[in-house]
Short mmCIF file of C-alpha atoms in Angstrom, two decimals:
data_model
loop_
_atom_site.label_atom_id
_atom_site.label_comp_id
_atom_site.label_asym_id
_atom_site.label_seq_id
_atom_site.Cartn_x
_atom_site.Cartn_y
_atom_site.Cartn_z
CA MET A 1 -27.99 18.83 54.00
CA ARG A 2 -28.36 22.86 54.00
CA GLY A 3 -24.85 23.51 52.94
CA CYS A 4 -25.57 20.61 50.28
CA GLY A 5 -26.74 23.29 47.41
CA VAL A 6 -30.41 22.52 48.00
CA ILE A 7 -32.67 25.28 47.95
CA PRO A 8 -35.79 25.03 50.82
CA ARG A 9 -39.07 24.19 50.16
CA MET A 10 -40.25 27.49 50.84
CA ARG A 11 -37.71 29.48 48.50
CA LEU A 12 -38.36 27.76 45.60
CA PRO A 13 -41.38 28.92 44.21
CA LEU A 14 -41.03 32.51 45.37
CA THR A 15 -37.60 32.16 43.55
CA LEU A 16 -39.29 30.51 40.17
CA LEU A 17 -42.14 33.08 40.42
CA LEU A 18 -38.77 36.17 40.68
CA GLY A 19 -37.10 34.44 37.87
CA SER A 20 -40.16 34.26 36.20
CA LEU A 21 -40.79 37.91 36.30
CA LEU A 22 -38.17 38.59 35.87
CA LEU A 23 -37.54 36.82 32.56
CA SER A 24 -40.80 38.42 30.82
CA SER A 25 -40.64 41.17 31.60
CA GLY A 26 -38.44 41.77 28.42
CA CYS A 27 -40.07 39.37 26.74
CA ILE A 28 -43.50 41.06 27.31
CA VAL A 29 -42.53 44.19 27.78
CA ALA A 30 -41.52 46.18 24.10
CA GLU A 31 -41.57 50.19 23.68
CA THR A 32 -43.33 50.82 20.02
CA ARG A 33 -42.22 54.11 18.51
CA PRO A 34 -43.59 55.28 15.18
CA HIS A 35 -40.82 55.74 12.23
CA ARG A 36 -39.88 58.72 12.08
CA PRO A 37 -39.13 59.96 8.31
CA PRO A 38 -34.92 61.07 7.29
CA PRO A 39 -34.80 64.75 8.05
CA ARG A 40 -35.66 66.41 4.87
CA PRO A 41 -32.24 67.45 2.63
CA PRO A 42 -31.83 71.18 3.16
CA PRO A 43 -33.25 72.65 -0.35
CA PRO A 44 -31.29 73.37 -2.69
CA SER A 45 -29.17 76.42 -2.65
CA ARG A 46 -29.83 79.96 -5.25
CA PRO A 47 -26.72 80.02 -7.54
CA VAL A 48 -24.99 83.40 -6.97
CA ALA A 49 -25.74 86.19 -9.56
CA MET A 50 -23.49 87.63 -12.03
CA SER A 51 -21.29 90.09 -10.71
CA TYR A 52 -20.17 93.93 -12.89
CA ASP A 53 -17.00 92.25 -13.96
CA GLU A 54 -18.03 88.82 -15.14
CA ALA A 55 -21.25 90.50 -17.42
CA VAL A 56 -18.48 93.38 -18.24
CA ARG A 57 -15.95 90.25 -19.70
CA ARG A 58 -18.24 88.43 -21.13
CA GLY A 59 -19.59 91.60 -23.39
CA PHE A 60 -16.00 92.51 -24.22
CA ASP A 61 -15.49 87.81 -24.71
CA GLN A 62 -19.00 87.95 -27.03
CA CYS A 63 -18.13 91.04 -29.14
CA ARG A 64 -14.78 89.98 -29.72
CA SER A 65 -16.37 87.34 -32.05
CA ARG A 66 -17.92 89.25 -33.73
CA GLY A 67 -14.89 90.34 -35.48
CA TYR A 68 -15.66 93.53 -33.76
CA ARG A 69 -12.82 96.65 -31.47
CA CYS A 70 -15.30 97.34 -28.83
CA ASP A 71 -15.20 100.23 -26.01
CA LEU A 72 -17.41 99.10 -22.62
CA GLN A 73 -19.57 102.23 -22.71
CA GLU A 74 -21.85 100.89 -19.83
CA ALA A 75 -23.26 98.41 -17.35
CA HIS A 76 -25.86 97.95 -15.35
CA LEU A 77 -28.22 95.51 -13.53
CA THR A 78 -32.18 95.46 -14.37
CA GLY A 79 -34.73 94.85 -11.91
CA HIS A 80 -35.48 92.30 -13.79
CA ASN A 81 -31.94 90.07 -12.95
CA VAL A 82 -30.93 91.22 -16.28
CA TRP A 83 -27.30 92.75 -17.33
CA LYS A 84 -27.59 95.64 -19.62
CA VAL A 85 -23.84 96.11 -21.17
CA LYS A 86 -23.56 97.87 -24.18
CA PHE A 87 -20.00 98.78 -26.36
CA ARG A 88 -19.04 101.33 -28.52
CA VAL A 89 -17.76 99.82 -31.71
CA ASN A 90 -15.11 101.51 -33.36
CA GLY A 91 -12.50 100.75 -36.27
CA ARG A 92 -11.69 98.74 -39.05
CA GLY A 93 -14.49 100.13 -41.08
CA GLU A 94 -16.78 99.49 -38.11
CA LYS A 95 -18.35 101.97 -36.06
CA GLY A 96 -22.06 101.47 -33.65
CA HIS A 97 -23.20 100.20 -30.62
CA LEU A 98 -23.23 96.73 -29.17
CA HIS A 99 -26.29 95.99 -27.16
CA LEU A 100 -25.94 92.63 -25.18
CA ASP A 101 -28.48 91.54 -22.12
CA TYR A 102 -27.41 88.37 -19.77
CA ASP A 103 -28.77 86.57 -17.27
CA ALA A 104 -27.80 87.23 -14.25
CA TYR A 105 -28.56 83.98 -12.41
CA SER A 106 -28.25 81.22 -15.64
CA ARG A 107 -25.39 83.17 -17.39
CA ASN A 108 -27.41 82.49 -20.74
CA LEU A 109 -27.18 85.88 -23.50
CA ILE A 110 -30.69 86.43 -23.80
CA LYS A 111 -30.48 89.57 -26.82
CA VAL A 112 -28.15 90.88 -29.17
CA HIS A 113 -29.06 94.30 -30.74
CA ASP A 114 -25.53 94.47 -33.18
CA LYS A 115 -26.60 98.62 -34.42
CA VAL A 116 -22.57 98.54 -36.16
CA LYS A 117 -22.31 99.76 -40.17
CA ASP A 118 -20.06 99.42 -42.39
CA LYS A 119 -18.02 102.47 -42.97
CA GLY A 120 -15.10 101.47 -45.34
CA GLY A 121 -17.19 100.17 -48.10
CA ARG A 122 -17.07 96.95 -47.63
CA GLY A 123 -20.51 95.92 -46.19
CA TRP A 124 -21.98 93.09 -47.65
CA ASP A 125 -24.60 93.38 -51.11
CA ASP A 126 -26.86 90.79 -52.37
CA ASP A 127 -25.82 90.88 -55.67
CA TRP A 128 -23.30 89.19 -57.23
CA ASP A 129 -22.88 92.02 -60.71
CA GLY A 130 -22.18 94.86 -58.36
CA PRO A 131 -23.25 97.77 -55.85
CA GLY A 132 -26.91 98.16 -57.34
CA ARG A 133 -28.89 100.85 -57.85
CA GLY A 134 -29.44 103.02 -54.53
CA LYS A 135 -32.20 102.30 -51.72
CA LYS A 136 -35.97 102.78 -53.04
CA LYS A 137 -35.04 103.27 -56.55
CA GLY A 138 -36.32 99.38 -57.82
CA HIS A 139 -33.67 97.85 -57.25
CA ALA A 140 -35.09 94.47 -56.75
CA HIS A 141 -37.04 94.14 -60.16
CA ARG A 142 -33.87 97.05 -62.16
CA ASP A 143 -30.70 94.82 -60.72
CA ASP A 144 -30.83 91.33 -61.10
#
């Protein structure tokens, strides 16, 4: 009966022992690793500072929106990340200077110093009945 596929008595316990060891090793041994947190996302990139050309262009846009004819006088970036753009205003009766400060990173208009005077006699007067009596002559209590 040797060729019929019957396992001899001696081999049976050894085969069972070997089989159970192989099967149990897969069930018993489990590698445990602590869960690693996902990698942090990179920090947001810092916005790019405004260039000279952009600061001047924004300044011209602001100047034109006020109805002035402007000539660039100066533009420079300070150590505090502020663009200072200065214009000379000349034409159509106005004369003076317009100084604009822009934040270099947010591009917000921080400060406007408008030193423009109307030289054509078309200035604003708070009276409805005439030009008033002039400077420091009791204009407030005599004219109104």
